[in-house]
Amino acid sequence: MEEVFTGSFTQQPPIPDEAVEAAVAVMRSGRLHRYNLVPGEAGEVALLEAEFAALTGARHALAVASGGYALAAALRALDVQPGEPVLSNAFTLAPVPGAIASVGARPVFVEVTEALTIDLDDLAAKLGQARVLLLSHMRGHVCDMDRLMALCDAAGVTVVEDCAHTMGASWRGVPSGRHGAIGCYSTQTYKHVNSGEGGLIVTDDADLAARLILGSGSYMHYGLHGTAPPAEAFEAARWSVPNVSGRMDNVRAAILRPQLRGLDAARAAWLRRYRTIEDGLRGVPGLTLIERQEAEAFVGSSLQFLLLDWSDAAVARVVERCAARGVSLKWFGAPEPQGFTATYRHWRFASSEPMPRTDRILRAILDMRLPLTFSLDDCMLIARIIAQEVGRACNRKDAAQ
Ligand SMILES: *Cc1c(COP(=O)(O)O)cnc(C)c1O
């Protein structure tokens, strides 16, 4: 009998009791809207903002309705115009080009490397084409941020970081989201803290913070924010920034605050699971692991490996065989988008030139989530199943040649 895995790749741990109780207290109060406060009350959203700013070392933090909202809000705060080109990664998820399209702008995609990070040489060649880079740390892979920032600073390109997969991660000790002018995070169920839906934005720039807060639908309540800049910062902006409501509510903030306190412990737990699977896949013929860099303190909430230059049929067979044994691998090379695996070739709202180097990588990427409900034994079993199936497919493939 072959081993089969029976766990779920989409089952997250329950919300901590402390968070459940805080959320129930908000519901009992009836004051769910962030500005519905009694005298002397800060409110859960403002407290969350203050705590997230402290965690990331940012001057200003804003809690919003989703990670995708955060990205579009950042582009609006930077006054990105309809038709304006915005640089972004070719390897990312649909909300990233979606945010660019939502302000009527046009993505200019940058190639991806075998390390699954943005290709800095291709970026250098394209920097003259845009004023803003929407940088996605896709699946938690962080590029050489020192070199990226040096290139962008020299070219006068403003960086917005999409940290949907890097909340809690850092590069050379600097928290992810703190290199660029604006960092955006998601608190959606499959990210690193879970409020169902939600997002956070950080910046050190008072003018951008004012524009972000007003844009999120603060009316003239901006003084009630956890980390708002001084009133002067709002003087001009309060007349001119359009209100695009996307506020967070007190229930979600209450759910998130205890989880933020547990983020370091969660990162350690993810790392053990990640390394366990990685160890089990080391040396499998035909399989390329993504070697993580020393400077990168990552959150291993998902794991990717490459079947480089395999035929589509051979990759599809691995996906199918692993699925039959309970291991859910997502393939970015499938001709039709499935689940979340759409690629730049599928985004008809964001048309692009073909990118053969990126296509070679996308066709090779297999991706799996690592929810914290997996035990280390689960991780070892998952690695054994993948190693066996990739090994078999590799033998078949070589025999056929
Ligand atoms: C999830 C995700 C987002 C958007 O987050 P939502 O909260 O779902 O809107 C943005 N970028 C990436 C890479 C993501 O995975």
mmCIF file with all atom_site columns, C-alpha atoms in Angstrom, residues 33-118:
data_model
loop_
_atom_site.group_PDB
_atom_site.id
_atom_site.type_symbol
_atom_site.label_atom_id
_atom_site.label_alt_id
_atom_site.label_comp_id
_atom_site.label_asym_id
_atom_site.label_entity_id
_atom_site.label_seq_id
_atom_site.pdbx_PDB_ins_code
_atom_site.Cartn_x
_atom_site.Cartn_y
_atom_site.Cartn_z
_atom_site.occupancy
_atom_site.B_iso_or_equiv
_atom_site.pdbx_formal_charge
_atom_site.auth_seq_id
_atom_site.auth_comp_id
_atom_site.auth_asym_id
_atom_site.auth_atom_id
_atom_site.pdbx_PDB_model_num
ATOM 1  C CA . HIS A 1 33  ? -17.329 51.061 13.132  1.00 0.00 ? 33  HIS A CA 1
ATOM 2  C CA . ARG A 1 34  ? -13.832 52.367 13.796  1.00 0.00 ? 34  ARG A CA 1
ATOM 3  C CA . TYR A 1 35  ? -15.010 55.924 14.515  1.00 0.00 ? 35  TYR A CA 1
ATOM 4  C CA . ASN A 1 36  ? -17.890 54.836 16.763  1.00 0.00 ? 36  ASN A CA 1
ATOM 5  C CA . LEU A 1 37  ? -16.114 55.456 20.061  1.00 0.00 ? 37  LEU A CA 1
ATOM 6  C CA . VAL A 1 38  ? -17.061 56.651 23.536  1.00 0.00 ? 38  VAL A CA 1
ATOM 7  C CA . PRO A 1 39  ? -15.009 59.434 25.163  1.00 0.00 ? 39  PRO A CA 1
ATOM 8  C CA . GLY A 1 40  ? -11.589 58.189 26.207  1.00 0.00 ? 40  GLY A CA 1
ATOM 9  C CA . GLU A 1 41  ? -11.829 55.019 24.053  1.00 0.00 ? 41  GLU A CA 1
ATOM 10 C CA . ALA A 1 42  ? -9.077  54.499 21.435  1.00 0.00 ? 42  ALA A CA 1
ATOM 11 C CA . GLY A 1 43  ? -10.861 51.675 19.631  1.00 0.00 ? 43  GLY A CA 1
ATOM 12 C CA . GLU A 1 44  ? -9.469  48.369 18.406  1.00 0.00 ? 44  GLU A CA 1
ATOM 13 C CA . VAL A 1 45  ? -8.536  49.657 14.923  1.00 0.00 ? 45  VAL A CA 1
ATOM 14 C CA . ALA A 1 46  ? -6.476  52.588 16.219  1.00 0.00 ? 46  ALA A CA 1
ATOM 15 C CA . LEU A 1 47  ? -4.768  50.267 18.729  1.00 0.00 ? 47  LEU A CA 1
ATOM 16 C CA . LEU A 1 48  ? -3.993  47.768 15.969  1.00 0.00 ? 48  LEU A CA 1
ATOM 17 C CA . GLU A 1 49  ? -2.465  50.573 13.882  1.00 0.00 ? 49  GLU A CA 1
ATOM 18 C CA . ALA A 1 50  ? -0.273  51.720 16.774  1.00 0.00 ? 50  ALA A CA 1
ATOM 19 C CA . GLU A 1 51  ? 0.872   48.145 17.445  1.00 0.00 ? 51  GLU A CA 1
ATOM 20 C CA . PHE A 1 52  ? 1.583   47.371 13.798  1.00 0.00 ? 52  PHE A CA 1
ATOM 21 C CA . ALA A 1 53  ? 3.555   50.602 13.412  1.00 0.00 ? 53  ALA A CA 1
ATOM 22 C CA . ALA A 1 54  ? 5.627   49.630 16.467  1.00 0.00 ? 54  ALA A CA 1
ATOM 23 C CA . LEU A 1 55  ? 6.139   46.087 15.126  1.00 0.00 ? 55  LEU A CA 1
ATOM 24 C CA . THR A 1 56  ? 7.446   47.303 11.762  1.00 0.00 ? 56  THR A CA 1
ATOM 25 C CA . GLY A 1 57  ? 9.164   50.434 13.052  1.00 0.00 ? 57  GLY A CA 1
ATOM 26 C CA . ALA A 1 58  ? 7.014   52.627 10.799  1.00 0.00 ? 58  ALA A CA 1
ATOM 27 C CA . ARG A 1 59  ? 5.822   56.128 11.724  1.00 0.00 ? 59  ARG A CA 1
ATOM 28 C CA . HIS A 1 60  ? 2.335   55.617 10.334  1.00 0.00 ? 60  HIS A CA 1
ATOM 29 C CA . ALA A 1 61  ? 0.106   52.554 9.889   1.00 0.00 ? 61  ALA A CA 1
ATOM 30 C CA . LEU A 1 62  ? -3.394  52.340 8.417   1.00 0.00 ? 62  LEU A CA 1
ATOM 31 C CA . ALA A 1 63  ? -5.738  49.336 8.703   1.00 0.00 ? 63  ALA A CA 1
ATOM 32 C CA . VAL A 1 64  ? -7.968  48.769 5.664   1.00 0.00 ? 64  VAL A CA 1
ATOM 33 C CA . ALA A 1 65  ? -10.487 46.355 4.174   1.00 0.00 ? 65  ALA A CA 1
ATOM 34 C CA . SER A 1 66  ? -8.116  44.065 2.224   1.00 0.00 ? 66  SER A CA 1
ATOM 35 C CA . GLY A 1 67  ? -4.590  43.622 0.909   1.00 0.00 ? 67  GLY A CA 1
ATOM 36 C CA . GLY A 1 68  ? -5.787  44.396 -2.601  1.00 0.00 ? 68  GLY A CA 1
ATOM 37 C CA . TYR A 1 69  ? -7.391  47.609 -1.328  1.00 0.00 ? 69  TYR A CA 1
ATOM 38 C CA . ALA A 1 70  ? -4.066  48.514 0.338   1.00 0.00 ? 70  ALA A CA 1
ATOM 39 C CA . LEU A 1 71  ? -2.187  48.182 -2.983  1.00 0.00 ? 71  LEU A CA 1
ATOM 40 C CA . ALA A 1 72  ? -4.648  50.340 -4.936  1.00 0.00 ? 72  ALA A CA 1
ATOM 41 C CA . ALA A 1 73  ? -4.767  52.880 -2.078  1.00 0.00 ? 73  ALA A CA 1
ATOM 42 C CA . ALA A 1 74  ? -0.959  53.161 -2.232  1.00 0.00 ? 74  ALA A CA 1
ATOM 43 C CA . LEU A 1 75  ? -1.094  53.844 -5.982  1.00 0.00 ? 75  LEU A CA 1
ATOM 44 C CA . ARG A 1 76  ? -3.811  56.484 -5.467  1.00 0.00 ? 76  ARG A CA 1
ATOM 45 C CA . ALA A 1 77  ? -1.789  58.108 -2.671  1.00 0.00 ? 77  ALA A CA 1
ATOM 46 C CA . LEU A 1 78  ? 1.119   58.368 -5.137  1.00 0.00 ? 78  LEU A CA 1
ATOM 47 C CA . ASP A 1 79  ? -1.280  59.946 -7.628  1.00 0.00 ? 79  ASP A CA 1
ATOM 48 C CA . VAL A 1 80  ? -0.762  57.270 -10.310 1.00 0.00 ? 80  VAL A CA 1
ATOM 49 C CA . GLN A 1 81  ? -2.719  58.426 -13.332 1.00 0.00 ? 81  GLN A CA 1
ATOM 50 C CA . PRO A 1 82  ? -4.875  56.575 -15.876 1.00 0.00 ? 82  PRO A CA 1
ATOM 51 C CA . GLY A 1 83  ? -2.668  55.178 -18.618 1.00 0.00 ? 83  GLY A CA 1
ATOM 52 C CA . GLU A 1 84  ? 0.494   55.580 -16.547 1.00 0.00 ? 84  GLU A CA 1
ATOM 53 C CA . PRO A 1 85  ? 2.948   52.654 -16.739 1.00 0.00 ? 85  PRO A CA 1
ATOM 54 C CA . VAL A 1 86  ? 3.655   50.928 -13.395 1.00 0.00 ? 86  VAL A CA 1
ATOM 55 C CA . LEU A 1 87  ? 6.476   48.388 -13.077 1.00 0.00 ? 87  LEU A CA 1
ATOM 56 C CA . SER A 1 88  ? 5.587   45.100 -11.403 1.00 0.00 ? 88  SER A CA 1
ATOM 57 C CA . ASN A 1 89  ? 6.587   41.436 -11.158 1.00 0.00 ? 89  ASN A CA 1
ATOM 58 C CA . ALA A 1 90  ? 5.503   39.040 -13.897 1.00 0.00 ? 90  ALA A CA 1
ATOM 59 C CA . PHE A 1 91  ? 5.332   36.297 -11.233 1.00 0.00 ? 91  PHE A CA 1
ATOM 60 C CA . THR A 1 92  ? 2.686   37.341 -8.732  1.00 0.00 ? 92  THR A CA 1
ATOM 61 C CA . LEU A 1 93  ? -1.009  36.884 -8.015  1.00 0.00 ? 93  LEU A CA 1
ATOM 62 C CA . ALA A 1 94  ? -3.872  38.619 -9.779  1.00 0.00 ? 94  ALA A CA 1
ATOM 63 C CA . PRO A 1 95  ? -4.598  41.293 -7.084  1.00 0.00 ? 95  PRO A CA 1
ATOM 64 C CA . VAL A 1 96  ? -1.277  42.971 -7.931  1.00 0.00 ? 96  VAL A CA 1
ATOM 65 C CA . PRO A 1 97  ? -1.897  43.743 -11.636 1.00 0.00 ? 97  PRO A CA 1
ATOM 66 C CA . GLY A 1 98  ? -5.547  44.133 -10.553 1.00 0.00 ? 98  GLY A CA 1
ATOM 67 C CA . ALA A 1 99  ? -4.617  47.040 -8.262  1.00 0.00 ? 99  ALA A CA 1
ATOM 68 C CA . ILE A 1 100 ? -2.747  48.691 -11.154 1.00 0.00 ? 100 ILE A CA 1
ATOM 69 C CA . ALA A 1 101 ? -5.698  48.181 -13.498 1.00 0.00 ? 101 ALA A CA 1
ATOM 70 C CA . SER A 1 102 ? -8.117  49.512 -10.847 1.00 0.00 ? 102 SER A CA 1
ATOM 71 C CA . VAL A 1 103 ? -6.589  52.994 -11.098 1.00 0.00 ? 103 VAL A CA 1
ATOM 72 C CA . GLY A 1 104 ? -6.605  52.772 -14.902 1.00 0.00 ? 104 GLY A CA 1
ATOM 73 C CA . ALA A 1 105 ? -2.820  52.399 -15.031 1.00 0.00 ? 105 ALA A CA 1
ATOM 74 C CA . ARG A 1 106 ? -0.879  49.899 -17.128 1.00 0.00 ? 106 ARG A CA 1
ATOM 75 C CA . PRO A 1 107 ? 1.464   47.222 -15.732 1.00 0.00 ? 107 PRO A CA 1
ATOM 76 C CA . VAL A 1 108 ? 4.938   46.863 -17.235 1.00 0.00 ? 108 VAL A CA 1
ATOM 77 C CA . PHE A 1 109 ? 6.039   43.394 -16.151 1.00 0.00 ? 109 PHE A CA 1
ATOM 78 C CA . VAL A 1 110 ? 9.577   42.557 -15.047 1.00 0.00 ? 110 VAL A CA 1
ATOM 79 C CA . GLU A 1 111 ? 10.988  39.036 -15.550 1.00 0.00 ? 111 GLU A CA 1
ATOM 80 C CA . VAL A 1 112 ? 11.378  36.503 -12.716 1.00 0.00 ? 112 VAL A CA 1
ATOM 81 C CA . THR A 1 113 ? 14.608  34.632 -11.893 1.00 0.00 ? 113 THR A CA 1
ATOM 82 C CA . GLU A 1 114 ? 15.124  30.975 -10.933 1.00 0.00 ? 114 GLU A CA 1
ATOM 83 C CA . ALA A 1 115 ? 15.191  32.237 -7.311  1.00 0.00 ? 115 ALA A CA 1
ATOM 84 C CA . LEU A 1 116 ? 11.542  33.339 -7.891  1.00 0.00 ? 116 LEU A CA 1
ATOM 85 C CA . THR A 1 117 ? 12.464  36.979 -7.271  1.00 0.00 ? 117 THR A CA 1
ATOM 86 C CA . ILE A 1 118 ? 12.267  39.989 -9.582  1.00 0.00 ? 118 ILE A CA 1
#
